[in-house]
Each structure stands twice: as C-alpha cells, then as structure tokens.
Short mmCIF file of N, CA, C and O and ligand atoms in Angstrom, two decimals:
data_model
loop_
_atom_site.label_atom_id
_atom_site.label_comp_id
_atom_site.label_asym_id
_atom_site.label_seq_id
_atom_site.Cartn_x
_atom_site.Cartn_y
_atom_site.Cartn_z
N UNK A 1370 0.75 -1.06 0.14
CA UNK A 1370 -0.08 -0.18 -0.05
C UNK A 1370 0.90 1.24 -0.36
O UNK A 1370 0.73 2.44 -0.99
N UNK A 1371 1.85 1.32 0.85
CA UNK A 1371 2.40 2.42 0.89
C UNK A 1371 3.31 2.44 -0.35
O UNK A 1371 3.76 3.70 -1.05
N UNK A 1372 3.48 1.27 -1.16
CA UNK A 1372 4.48 1.73 -1.86
C UNK A 1372 3.74 2.07 -3.43
O UNK A 1372 4.50 2.99 -3.68
N UNK A 1373 2.84 1.85 -3.16
CA UNK A 1373 1.11 2.17 -4.32
C UNK A 1373 1.81 3.52 -4.28
O UNK A 1373 1.62 4.86 -5.60
N UNK A 1374 1.09 4.25 -2.44
CA UNK A 1374 1.17 5.43 -2.90
C UNK A 1374 2.16 6.45 -3.02
O UNK A 1374 2.13 7.01 -3.75
N UNK A 1375 3.25 6.28 -3.01
CA UNK A 1375 4.61 6.69 -3.11
C UNK A 1375 5.13 6.87 -4.78
O UNK A 1375 5.35 7.81 -5.27
N UNK A 1376 4.22 5.23 -5.32
CA UNK A 1376 4.73 5.24 -6.84
C UNK A 1376 3.93 6.81 -7.35
O UNK A 1376 4.19 7.65 -8.24
N UNK A 1377 2.45 6.70 -7.15
CA UNK A 1377 1.22 7.90 -7.77
C UNK A 1377 2.01 9.13 -7.29
O UNK A 1377 1.44 10.25 -8.18
N UNK A 1378 2.70 9.37 -6.14
CA UNK A 1378 3.20 10.53 -5.38
C UNK A 1378 4.46 10.86 -6.97
O UNK A 1378 4.19 12.20 -7.29
N UNK A 1379 4.84 10.52 -7.27
CA UNK A 1379 6.10 10.23 -8.13
C UNK A 1379 5.51 10.61 -9.43
O UNK A 1379 6.29 11.61 -9.84
N UNK A 1380 4.34 10.23 -9.61
CA UNK A 1380 3.90 10.21 -11.43
C UNK A 1380 3.56 11.61 -11.11
O UNK A 1380 3.83 11.99 -12.03
N UNK A 1381 3.01 11.77 -10.04
CA UNK A 1381 2.39 13.44 -10.02
C UNK A 1381 3.48 14.27 -10.37
O UNK A 1381 3.38 15.13 -10.96
N UNK A 1382 4.70 13.93 -9.32
CA UNK A 1382 5.53 15.37 -9.29
C UNK A 1382 6.17 15.21 -11.29
O UNK A 1382 6.82 16.38 -11.48
N UNK A 1383 5.95 14.26 -11.88
CA UNK A 1383 6.67 13.70 -12.88
C UNK A 1383 6.27 14.89 -13.65
O UNK A 1383 6.72 15.72 -14.63
N UNK A 1384 4.90 14.84 -13.62
CA UNK A 1384 3.64 16.27 -14.37
C UNK A 1384 3.61 17.48 -13.83
O UNK A 1384 3.30 18.20 -14.38
N UNK A 1385 4.32 17.99 -12.53
CA UNK A 1385 4.88 18.90 -12.40
C UNK A 1385 5.32 20.01 -12.47
O UNK A 1385 6.61 19.57 -12.21
N UNK A 1386 5.00 20.96 -13.34
CA UNK A 1386 6.04 21.66 -14.44
C UNK A 1386 6.59 22.43 -13.07
O UNK A 1386 7.72 23.42 -13.56
N UNK A 1387 6.98 22.63 -11.89
CA UNK A 1387 7.28 23.94 -10.87
C UNK A 1387 8.98 23.70 -10.85
O UNK A 1387 9.19 22.52 -10.52
N UNK A 1388 9.60 24.37 -10.68
CA UNK A 1388 10.75 24.49 -9.99
C UNK A 1388 11.71 23.41 -11.28
O UNK A 1388 12.94 22.56 -11.11
N UNK A 1389 11.41 23.72 -12.67
CA UNK A 1389 12.02 23.02 -13.03
C UNK A 1389 13.24 23.63 -13.91
O UNK A 1389 12.51 25.08 -14.30
N UNK A 1390 14.43 23.23 -13.91
CA UNK A 1390 15.52 24.42 -14.53
C UNK A 1390 15.17 24.42 -16.40
O UNK A 1390 14.30 23.88 -17.06
N UNK A 1391 15.68 25.52 -16.95
CA UNK A 1391 15.66 26.03 -17.82
C UNK A 1391 16.35 24.79 -19.07
O UNK A 1391 15.45 24.25 -20.01
N UNK A 1392 17.49 24.19 -18.43
CA UNK A 1392 17.50 22.82 -19.06
C UNK A 1392 16.69 21.68 -19.56
O UNK A 1392 16.52 20.99 -20.40
N UNK A 1393 15.93 21.89 -18.28
CA UNK A 1393 14.72 20.40 -18.41
C UNK A 1393 13.61 20.51 -19.22
O UNK A 1393 12.83 20.44 -20.41
N UNK A 1394 13.28 22.36 -19.35
CA UNK A 1394 12.65 22.15 -20.68
C UNK A 1394 12.63 22.44 -21.91
O UNK A 1394 12.28 21.79 -23.02
N UNK A 1395 14.25 22.80 -21.94
CA UNK A 1395 14.35 22.87 -23.21
C UNK A 1395 14.66 21.48 -23.38
O UNK A 1395 14.73 20.64 -24.92
N UNK A 1396 14.99 20.20 -22.84
CA UNK A 1396 14.51 19.02 -23.07
C UNK A 1396 13.79 18.62 -23.50
O UNK A 1396 13.37 18.21 -24.69
N UNK A 1397 12.46 19.10 -22.75
CA UNK A 1397 10.92 18.45 -22.62
C UNK A 1397 10.65 19.44 -24.43
O UNK A 1397 9.91 18.25 -24.77
N UNK A 1398 10.95 20.20 -24.52
CA UNK A 1398 10.37 20.50 -25.54
C UNK A 1398 11.24 20.19 -26.54
O UNK A 1398 10.58 19.87 -28.26
N UNK A 1399 12.44 19.81 -26.35
CA UNK A 1399 13.01 19.22 -27.91
C UNK A 1399 12.35 17.83 -28.13
O UNK A 1399 12.05 17.43 -29.31
N UNK A 1400 12.10 17.45 -27.18
CA UNK A 1400 11.93 15.67 -27.58
C UNK A 1400 10.19 16.03 -27.86
O UNK A 1400 9.69 14.91 -28.69
N UNK A 1401 9.42 16.54 -27.12
CA UNK A 1401 7.72 17.08 -27.91
C UNK A 1401 7.81 17.44 -29.18
O UNK A 1401 7.66 16.48 -29.79
N UNK A 1402 8.79 17.73 -29.69
CA UNK A 1402 8.82 18.61 -30.88
C UNK A 1402 9.27 17.71 -31.95
O UNK A 1402 8.88 17.46 -33.13
N UNK A 1403 10.10 16.67 -31.51
CA UNK A 1403 10.64 15.18 -32.26
C UNK A 1403 10.23 15.00 -32.60
O UNK A 1403 9.59 14.22 -33.41
N UNK A 1404 9.19 13.89 -31.37
CA UNK A 1404 8.15 12.87 -31.58
C UNK A 1404 7.19 13.96 -32.87
O UNK A 1404 6.13 13.34 -33.69
N UNK A 1405 6.43 15.16 -32.71
CA UNK A 1405 5.70 15.44 -33.75
C UNK A 1405 6.17 16.03 -34.90
O UNK A 1405 5.26 15.13 -35.70
N UNK A 1406 7.22 16.19 -34.85
CA UNK A 1406 8.02 16.17 -36.74
C UNK A 1406 7.51 14.76 -37.22
O UNK A 1406 7.81 14.18 -38.36
N UNK A 1407 8.28 13.94 -36.48
CA UNK A 1407 8.04 12.34 -36.55
C UNK A 1407 6.28 11.24 -37.22
O UNK A 1407 6.56 11.54 -38.33
N UNK A 1408 6.28 12.37 -36.16
CA UNK A 1408 4.61 12.00 -36.66
C UNK A 1408 4.16 12.63 -37.99
O UNK A 1408 3.66 11.79 -38.40
N UNK A 1409 4.53 13.78 -38.09
CA UNK A 1409 4.15 14.51 -39.16
C UNK A 1409 4.77 14.02 -40.12
O UNK A 1409 4.29 14.03 -41.24
N UNK A 1410 5.98 13.46 -40.03
CA UNK A 1410 6.55 12.97 -41.33
C UNK A 1410 6.10 11.40 -41.79
O UNK A 1410 6.10 12.06 -43.06
N UNK A 1411 5.23 11.24 -41.40
CA UNK A 1411 4.32 9.46 -41.94
C UNK A 1411 3.41 10.50 -42.22
O UNK A 1411 2.69 9.25 -43.20
N UNK A 1412 2.42 10.85 -41.73
CA UNK A 1412 1.37 11.53 -42.18
C UNK A 1412 1.51 12.37 -43.69
O UNK A 1412 1.05 12.27 -44.40
N UNK A 1413 2.89 13.45 -43.72
CA UNK A 1413 3.33 13.46 -44.63
C UNK A 1413 3.05 12.42 -45.97
O UNK A 1413 2.77 12.85 -46.88
N UNK A 1414 4.23 11.88 -46.05
CA UNK A 1414 4.24 10.53 -47.03
C UNK A 1414 2.98 9.55 -46.99
O UNK A 1414 2.59 9.43 -48.15
N UNK A 1415 2.25 9.52 -46.67
CA UNK A 1415 0.54 9.35 -46.54
C UNK A 1415 -0.24 9.86 -47.26
O UNK A 1415 -0.83 9.52 -48.29
N UNK A 1416 -0.02 11.70 -46.90
CA UNK A 1416 -0.95 12.60 -47.68
C UNK A 1416 -0.17 12.21 -49.47
O UNK A 1416 -0.97 11.93 -50.30
N UNK A 1417 1.47 12.33 -49.40
CA UNK A 1417 1.67 11.92 -50.74
C UNK A 1417 1.54 10.99 -51.36
O UNK A 1417 1.09 11.26 -52.71
N UNK A 1418 1.25 9.71 -51.01
CA UNK A 1418 0.76 8.60 -51.38
C UNK A 1418 -0.49 8.50 -52.17
O UNK A 1418 -0.82 8.58 -52.99
N UNK A 1419 -1.59 9.62 -50.91
CA UNK A 1419 -3.01 9.34 -51.86
C UNK A 1419 -2.99 10.34 -53.02
O UNK A 1419 -3.22 9.92 -53.92
N UNK A 1420 -2.17 11.54 -53.02
CA UNK A 1420 -1.93 12.37 -54.19
C UNK A 1420 -1.41 12.21 -55.87
O UNK A 1420 -2.08 12.41 -56.70
N UNK A 1421 -1.28 10.85 -55.31
CA UNK A 1421 -0.78 10.04 -56.48
C UNK A 1421 -1.08 9.38 -57.00
O UNK A 1421 -1.38 9.11 -58.35
N UNK A 1422 -2.41 8.98 -56.25
CA UNK A 1422 -4.12 8.73 -57.11
C UNK A 1422 -4.42 9.05 -58.08
O UNK A 1422 -4.99 8.58 -59.03
N UNK A 1423 -4.44 10.49 -58.40
CA UNK A 1423 -5.00 11.28 -59.64
C UNK A 1423 -5.34 13.32 -59.24
O UNK A 1423 -5.19 13.00 -58.08
N UNK A 1424 -5.78 13.41 -60.42
CA UNK A 1424 -5.89 15.06 -60.16
C UNK A 1424 -7.30 14.87 -59.16
O UNK A 1424 -7.35 16.03 -58.89
N UNK A 1425 -8.22 14.13 -58.70
CA UNK A 1425 -9.34 14.34 -58.11
C UNK A 1425 -8.70 14.26 -56.82
O UNK A 1425 -9.80 14.85 -56.05
N UNK A 1426 -8.12 12.99 -56.26
CA UNK A 1426 -6.63 13.03 -54.98
C UNK A 1426 -6.99 14.65 -54.85
O UNK A 1426 -6.63 14.84 -53.39
N UNK A 1427 -5.89 14.89 -55.85
CA UNK A 1427 -5.22 15.76 -55.28
C UNK A 1427 -6.15 17.94 -55.35
O UNK A 1427 -6.11 17.95 -54.45
N UNK A 1428 -7.38 17.52 -56.08
CA UNK A 1428 -8.02 18.81 -55.96
C UNK A 1428 -8.66 18.94 -54.83
O UNK A 1428 -9.12 19.71 -53.98
N UNK A 1429 -8.94 17.67 -53.98
CA UNK A 1429 -9.75 17.48 -52.74
C UNK A 1429 -9.05 17.46 -51.67
O UNK A 1429 -9.34 17.69 -50.61
N UNK A 1430 -7.92 17.12 -52.05
CA UNK A 1430 -6.59 17.43 -51.09
C UNK A 1430 -6.61 19.17 -50.80
O UNK A 1430 -6.14 19.51 -49.73
N UNK A 1431 -6.38 19.50 -51.86
CA UNK A 1431 -6.09 20.96 -52.06
C UNK A 1431 -7.36 21.96 -51.16
O UNK A 1431 -7.17 22.91 -50.67
N UNK A 1432 -8.62 21.45 -51.30
CA UNK A 1432 -9.56 21.83 -50.78
C UNK A 1432 -9.50 21.93 -49.44
O UNK A 1432 -10.13 22.74 -48.65
N UNK A 1433 -9.43 20.99 -48.51
CA UNK A 1433 -8.65 20.36 -47.55
C UNK A 1433 -7.64 21.13 -46.85
O UNK A 1433 -7.72 21.34 -45.68
N UNK A 1434 -6.94 21.40 -47.60
CA UNK A 1434 -5.61 22.37 -47.20
C UNK A 1434 -6.22 24.12 -46.55
O UNK A 1434 -5.27 24.17 -45.84
N UNK A 1435 -7.08 23.88 -47.29
CA UNK A 1435 -7.92 25.81 -46.72
C UNK A 1435 -8.54 25.66 -45.86
O UNK A 1435 -9.26 26.91 -44.89
N UNK A 1436 -8.71 24.32 -44.97
CA UNK A 1436 -9.55 24.19 -43.71
C UNK A 1436 -8.88 25.24 -42.72
O UNK A 1436 -7.43 25.00 -42.76
N UNK A 1437 -9.13 25.97 -41.97
CA UNK A 1437 -8.36 26.66 -40.86
C UNK A 1437 -7.84 25.50 -39.98
O UNK A 1437 -6.70 25.94 -39.37
N UNK A 1438 -8.65 24.33 -39.81
CA UNK A 1438 -7.52 23.12 -38.89
C UNK A 1438 -6.73 23.01 -39.39
O UNK A 1438 -5.59 22.61 -38.98
N UNK A 1439 -6.37 22.47 -40.81
CA UNK A 1439 -5.15 21.82 -41.47
C UNK A 1439 -4.06 23.10 -41.16
O UNK A 1439 -3.08 23.06 -40.98
N UNK A 1440 -4.37 24.84 -41.52
CA UNK A 1440 -3.55 25.37 -41.34
C UNK A 1440 -2.87 25.88 -40.13
O UNK A 1440 -2.01 25.65 -39.95
N UNK A 1441 -4.01 25.26 -39.19
CA UNK A 1441 -3.14 25.79 -37.56
C UNK A 1441 -1.90 24.19 -37.44
O UNK A 1441 -1.00 24.68 -36.99
N UNK A 1442 -2.57 22.96 -38.47
CA UNK A 1442 -1.48 22.11 -37.73
C UNK A 1442 -0.43 22.38 -38.60
O UNK A 1442 0.47 22.09 -38.14
N UNK A 1443 -0.62 22.97 -40.33
CA UNK A 1443 0.36 23.84 -40.36
C UNK A 1443 1.74 24.85 -39.82
O UNK A 1443 2.74 24.34 -39.52
N UNK A 1444 0.80 25.59 -38.83
CA UNK A 1444 1.10 25.80 -38.09
C UNK A 1444 2.11 25.40 -36.95
O UNK A 1444 3.47 26.06 -36.95
N UNK A 1445 1.65 24.51 -36.09
CA UNK A 1445 2.44 23.67 -35.36
C UNK A 1445 3.66 22.93 -35.76
O UNK A 1445 4.64 22.52 -35.10
N UNK A 1446 3.79 22.56 -37.39
CA UNK A 1446 4.60 22.19 -38.05
C UNK A 1446 5.51 23.32 -38.07
O UNK A 1446 7.13 22.54 -37.71
N UNK A 1447 5.71 23.95 -38.69
CA UNK A 1447 6.25 25.50 -38.78
C UNK A 1447 7.36 25.35 -37.01
O UNK A 1447 8.62 26.01 -37.29
N UNK A 1448 6.45 25.42 -36.14
CA UNK A 1448 6.91 25.96 -34.63
C UNK A 1448 7.57 24.42 -34.35
O UNK A 1448 8.55 25.10 -33.78
N UNK A 1449 7.80 23.63 -34.78
CA UNK A 1449 8.39 22.65 -34.06
C UNK A 1449 9.60 22.58 -34.46
O UNK A 1449 10.48 22.17 -34.16
N UNK A 1450 9.27 22.53 -35.97
CA UNK A 1450 10.58 22.71 -37.55
C UNK A 1450 11.39 23.95 -36.37
O UNK A 1450 13.19 23.47 -36.19
N UNK A 1451 10.88 24.98 -36.16
CA UNK A 1451 11.69 26.08 -35.69
C UNK A 1451 12.44 26.00 -34.37
O UNK A 1451 13.66 26.02 -34.27
N UNK A 1452 11.58 25.25 -33.32
CA UNK A 1452 11.89 25.33 -32.09
C UNK A 1452 13.27 24.11 -32.24
O UNK A 1452 14.34 24.16 -31.33
N UNK A 1453 12.55 23.08 -32.85
CA UNK A 1453 13.43 21.79 -32.51
C UNK A 1453 15.13 22.18 -33.41
O UNK A 1453 15.92 21.85 -33.13
N UNK A 1454 14.55 23.00 -34.60
CA UNK A 1454 15.82 23.39 -35.78
C UNK A 1454 17.37 23.71 -34.24
O UNK A 1454 18.08 23.27 -34.87
N UNK A 1455 16.46 25.05 -34.16
CA UNK A 1455 17.34 25.97 -34.04
C UNK A 1455 18.14 25.34 -32.38
O UNK A 1455 19.15 25.68 -32.12
N UNK A 1456 17.42 24.79 -31.63
CA UNK A 1456 17.44 24.23 -30.20
C UNK A 1456 18.49 23.12 -30.80
O UNK A 1456 19.80 22.71 -29.90
N UNK A 1457 18.10 22.43 -32.33
CA UNK A 1457 19.00 21.71 -32.30
C UNK A 1457 20.52 22.18 -32.58
O UNK A 1457 21.27 21.46 -32.47
N UNK A 1458 20.58 22.92 -32.85
CA UNK A 1458 22.32 23.35 -33.24
C UNK A 1458 22.49 23.82 -32.47
O UNK A 1458 24.11 23.52 -31.55
N UNK A 1459 21.92 24.43 -31.08
CA UNK A 1459 22.97 24.47 -30.36
C UNK A 1459 23.38 23.54 -29.10
O UNK A 1459 24.11 23.82 -29.08
N UNK A 1460 22.69 22.51 -29.05
CA UNK A 1460 22.64 20.96 -28.86
C UNK A 1460 23.88 20.67 -29.10
O UNK A 1460 25.49 19.60 -28.37
N UNK A 1461 24.16 20.63 -30.92
CA UNK A 1461 25.08 20.41 -31.33
C UNK A 1461 26.67 21.03 -31.06
O UNK A 1461 27.22 20.53 -30.57
N UNK A 1462 26.18 22.62 -31.18
CA UNK A 1462 27.39 23.31 -30.45
C UNK A 1462 27.70 22.77 -29.43
O UNK A 1462 28.71 22.67 -28.76
N UNK A 1463 27.54 22.88 -28.34
CA UNK A 1463 27.59 22.50 -26.96
C UNK A 1463 28.06 21.01 -26.89
O UNK A 1463 28.84 21.11 -25.99
N UNK A 1464 27.91 20.09 -27.82
CA UNK A 1464 28.40 18.58 -27.86
C UNK A 1464 29.84 18.91 -28.30
O UNK A 1464 30.33 18.08 -27.73
N UNK A 1465 30.04 19.96 -28.98
CA UNK A 1465 31.47 20.15 -29.65
C UNK A 1465 32.07 20.92 -28.66
O UNK A 1465 33.60 21.27 -28.59
N UNK A 1466 31.19 21.69 -27.32
CA UNK A 1466 32.14 22.34 -26.19
C UNK A 1466 32.00 23.39 -26.64
O UNK A 1466 32.80 24.54 -25.98
N UNK A 1467 31.59 23.85 -27.70
CA UNK A 1467 30.77 24.87 -28.22
C UNK A 1467 30.22 25.83 -27.16
O UNK A 1467 28.71 25.59 -27.54
N UNK A 1468 30.58 26.94 -26.69
CA UNK A 1468 29.29 27.73 -26.09
C UNK A 1468 28.27 27.28 -24.70
O UNK A 1468 27.38 27.63 -24.34
N UNK A 1469 28.64 26.43 -23.96
CA UNK A 1469 28.79 25.49 -23.26
C UNK A 1469 28.47 26.03 -21.75
O UNK A 1469 27.38 26.07 -21.04
N UNK A 1470 29.29 27.18 -21.28
CA UNK A 1470 28.89 28.32 -20.32
C UNK A 1470 27.92 29.07 -20.94
O UNK A 1470 27.66 29.81 -19.67
N UNK A 1471 27.61 29.38 -22.24
CA UNK A 1471 26.91 30.40 -22.22
C UNK A 1471 25.10 29.72 -22.77
O UNK A 1471 24.46 30.24 -23.64
N UNK A 1472 24.74 28.64 -22.49
CA UNK A 1472 23.72 27.43 -23.07
C UNK A 1472 22.88 27.71 -22.69
O UNK A 1472 21.47 27.63 -24.04
N UNK A 1473 22.42 28.61 -21.32
CA UNK A 1473 20.97 29.00 -21.59
C UNK A 1473 20.71 30.54 -22.31
O UNK A 1473 19.68 30.13 -22.67
N UNK A 1474 21.71 31.04 -22.31
CA UNK A 1474 21.35 32.41 -22.75
C UNK A 1474 21.10 32.31 -24.70
O UNK A 1474 20.30 32.21 -25.07
N UNK A 1475 21.83 31.05 -24.77
CA UNK A 1475 22.19 30.59 -26.30
C UNK A 1475 20.37 30.09 -26.26
O UNK A 1475 19.99 29.78 -27.48
N UNK A 1476 20.13 29.14 -25.70
CA UNK A 1476 18.34 28.74 -25.80
C UNK A 1476 17.77 29.72 -26.23
O UNK A 1476 16.61 29.42 -26.62
N UNK A 1477 17.88 30.20 -25.14
CA UNK A 1477 16.60 31.39 -24.64
C UNK A 1477 17.04 32.51 -25.63
O UNK A 1477 15.72 32.48 -26.68
N UNK A 1478 17.70 32.75 -26.23
CA UNK A 1478 18.32 33.89 -27.74
C UNK A 1478 17.50 33.13 -29.22
O UNK A 1478 16.57 33.77 -29.52
N UNK A 1479 17.97 31.84 -28.90
CA UNK A 1479 17.55 30.83 -29.92
C UNK A 1479 15.99 30.64 -30.40
O UNK A 1479 15.17 30.96 -31.16
N UNK A 1480 15.25 30.77 -28.86
CA UNK A 1480 13.98 30.32 -28.49
C UNK A 1480 13.10 31.72 -28.58
O UNK A 1480 12.18 32.04 -29.21
N UNK A 1481 13.50 32.94 -28.88
CA UNK A 1481 13.07 34.33 -29.17
C UNK A 1481 13.13 34.37 -31.14
O UNK A 1481 12.13 34.91 -31.50
N UNK A 1482 14.16 33.52 -31.25
CA UNK A 1482 14.28 33.78 -33.10
C UNK A 1482 12.83 32.66 -33.39
O UNK A 1482 12.64 33.22 -34.26
N UNK A 1483 12.95 31.91 -32.87
CA UNK A 1483 12.01 30.81 -33.55
C UNK A 1483 10.34 31.66 -33.02
O UNK A 1483 9.78 31.45 -33.61
N UNK A 1484 10.34 32.74 -31.95
CA UNK A 1484 8.67 33.78 -31.83
C UNK A 1484 8.95 34.13 -33.15
O UNK A 1484 7.92 34.20 -33.23
N UNK A 1485 9.82 34.85 -33.22
CA UNK A 1485 9.82 35.84 -34.17
C UNK A 1485 9.81 34.92 -35.71
O UNK A 1485 8.77 35.49 -36.16
N UNK A 1486 10.23 33.81 -35.88
CA UNK A 1486 10.40 33.07 -37.86
C UNK A 1486 8.92 33.04 -37.45
O UNK A 1486 8.07 32.83 -38.18
N UNK A 1487 7.85 31.88 -36.23
CA UNK A 1487 7.10 31.92 -35.73
C UNK A 1487 5.52 32.52 -36.44
O UNK A 1487 4.80 33.01 -37.24
N UNK A 1488 6.02 33.73 -35.66
CA UNK A 1488 5.04 35.19 -36.03
C UNK A 1488 5.20 35.40 -37.57
O UNK A 1488 3.92 35.56 -37.81
N UNK A 1489 6.32 35.29 -38.21
CA UNK A 1489 6.25 36.10 -39.46
C UNK A 1489 5.78 34.84 -40.79
O UNK A 1489 4.85 34.99 -41.54
N UNK A 1490 5.23 33.57 -39.64
CA UNK A 1490 4.92 32.42 -40.79
C UNK A 1490 3.67 32.51 -40.54
O UNK A 1490 3.00 32.70 -41.73
N UNK A 1491 3.35 32.76 -39.55
CA UNK A 1491 1.54 32.86 -39.06
C UNK A 1491 1.13 34.29 -39.80
O UNK A 1491 -0.01 34.10 -40.19
N UNK A 1492 1.73 35.19 -39.77
CA UNK A 1492 1.69 36.40 -40.65
C UNK A 1492 1.04 36.14 -41.99
O UNK A 1492 0.20 36.47 -42.93
N UNK A 1493 1.60 35.36 -42.82
CA UNK A 1493 1.85 35.29 -43.88
C UNK A 1493 0.79 34.59 -44.57
O UNK A 1493 0.34 34.30 -45.11
N UNK A 1494 0.87 33.04 -43.64
CA UNK A 1494 -0.02 31.97 -43.55
C UNK A 1494 -1.78 32.39 -43.05
O UNK A 1494 -2.69 31.85 -43.99
N UNK A 1495 -1.92 33.33 -42.23
CA UNK A 1495 -2.72 34.01 -42.09
C UNK A 1495 -3.20 34.93 -43.15
O UNK A 1495 -4.69 35.07 -43.60
N UNK A 1496 -2.63 35.88 -42.98
CA UNK A 1496 -3.15 36.79 -44.14
C UNK A 1496 -3.04 36.70 -45.69
O UNK A 1496 -2.68 37.95 -46.51
N UNK A 1497 -2.19 35.70 -46.13
CA UNK A 1497 -1.08 35.68 -47.21
C UNK A 1497 0.01 36.57 -47.47
O UNK A 1497 0.06 37.21 -48.79
N UNK A 1498 0.30 37.44 -47.13
CA UNK A 1498 1.37 38.54 -47.37
C UNK A 1498 3.05 37.91 -47.45
O UNK A 1498 2.81 37.07 -47.27
N UNK A 1499 3.44 38.89 -47.60
CA UNK A 1499 4.93 38.33 -47.77
C UNK A 1499 5.85 39.14 -46.98
O UNK A 1499 5.53 40.48 -46.99
C1 HEM B 2548 17.34 21.42 -38.70
C2 HEM B 2548 16.99 20.15 -38.02
C3 HEM B 2548 17.34 19.48 -36.99
C4 HEM B 2548 17.78 19.74 -36.41
C5 HEM B 2548 19.28 20.43 -36.25
C6 HEM B 2548 18.14 18.74 -34.91
C7 HEM B 2548 19.06 18.45 -34.31
C8 HEM B 2548 18.78 17.27 -33.38
C9 HEM B 2548 19.74 17.21 -32.28
C10 HEM B 2548 21.15 17.88 -32.28
C11 HEM B 2548 18.80 15.95 -31.42
C12 HEM B 2548 19.53 15.56 -30.13
C13 HEM B 2548 19.28 16.33 -29.06
C14 HEM B 2548 20.05 15.41 -27.83
O1 HEM B 2548 20.50 14.64 -27.84
O2 HEM B 2548 19.34 15.88 -26.77
C15 HEM B 2548 17.94 15.62 -31.85
C16 HEM B 2548 16.88 15.01 -31.69
C17 HEM B 2548 15.87 14.13 -32.44
N1 HEM B 2548 15.41 14.78 -33.80
FE1 HEM B 2548 16.07 16.39 -34.48
N2 HEM B 2548 16.88 17.59 -35.41
C18 HEM B 2548 16.54 18.07 -36.82
C19 HEM B 2548 15.49 18.59 -37.35
C20 HEM B 2548 14.49 16.46 -36.81
C21 HEM B 2548 13.61 16.08 -37.85
C22 HEM B 2548 12.80 17.14 -38.75
C23 HEM B 2548 13.03 15.07 -36.96
C24 HEM B 2548 11.96 14.77 -37.55
C25 HEM B 2548 11.54 14.07 -38.85
C26 HEM B 2548 13.63 15.12 -36.18
C27 HEM B 2548 13.29 13.98 -35.20
C28 HEM B 2548 14.34 13.81 -34.01
C29 HEM B 2548 13.96 12.77 -33.18
C30 HEM B 2548 13.09 11.73 -32.99
C31 HEM B 2548 15.01 13.04 -31.96
C32 HEM B 2548 15.32 12.19 -30.74
C33 HEM B 2548 14.32 13.47 -29.17
C34 HEM B 2548 14.86 12.19 -27.95
O3 HEM B 2548 15.40 11.26 -27.77
O4 HEM B 2548 14.25 12.62 -27.34
N3 HEM B 2548 14.90 16.23 -36.30
N4 HEM B 2548 17.77 16.36 -32.82
#
C-alpha cells in the first residue's frame, strides 16, 4: 500500500511543471517537437501517396488544405521545425564544447528567434502577405 502511494506521488511529481530548470524545459521541448515532427513525417508520406492517385485526389486535398484546422496544423509543424531545429543547433554546438558556458542564454536567444520566425510565418499564412 505504502509503495503504491509513493509511486502515484512520484507520477504526479513527474507532471509538476514547478521548479524545473531551463535545461529541463529545453529537453522537454526538444523531445515533444521531435516526436511531433516524426509523426508529421509519416502523415506527410501518407498524404503524398494519396495525391499520386490522380487529379481528383489532388483537388480534394487542396480544398481540405484551405481548412483553418489544417492551417493551424501547418503552423504547429512550422513551430516544431523552428524550435527543434534551432535548439538542435545549440545542442550540436554544445556537444562539441562550443558555448557550453552560455547554453542557457543561447537557448533563450534561439527561442526568441523561433518565436519571431513563427510570427512571420503565421502572418503570411493567415493574411497571405510576404
Ligand atoms: C534543422 C533540423 C534538425 C536539427 C538541427 C536537429 C537536431 C537534433 C539534435 C541535436 C538532437 C539530439 C538531442 C539530444 O541529444 O539531446 C535531435 C533529436 C531528435 N530529432 Fe532532430 N533535428 C532536426 C530535424 C529533425 C526532424 C525533421 C525530425 C523528424 C522528422 C527530427 C527528429 C528527431 C528525433 C526523433 C530526435 C530524438 C529526440 C529525443 O531523444 O528526445 N529532427 N535532433
């Protein structure tokens, strides 16, 4: 009984976002975006396979792609790509011993770049501007 209680307490603590360090957030973001991009890769291949069935399949996909839910999904892919890619560059640099002392600042700076990039993409996807 005692063992079960401490197990469930441990599980709850696992999902508790308080007092996590920046590095932990960076790891969590990297893993969530990595899983999201991998899921997207398979979905993308399935969609491409469907398009090859002919002009009707292509046209119906294009109609579906204009749906706001689809555009929101595309935004998530852009966000995941920017966050994972930019954070990935920091991880690669740090792995070679470059900028390790400033990894926190590097992470926060790169995430600001990611947010700016996401805003630029969102603007052109929603308003169609360049
Ligand atoms: C600009 C492009 C990318 C860069 C620079 C990049 C970089 C990295 C790095 C450095 C890691 C290792 C993280 C670590 O050891 O802590 C990683 C993990 C990973 N990446 Fe990427 N990546 C990129 C694009 C992608 C894409 C497009 C996908 C999926 C289609 C992907 C899927 C993954 C997966 C599944 C992991 C393992 C995550 C984990 O263990 O938590 N990455 N990436």
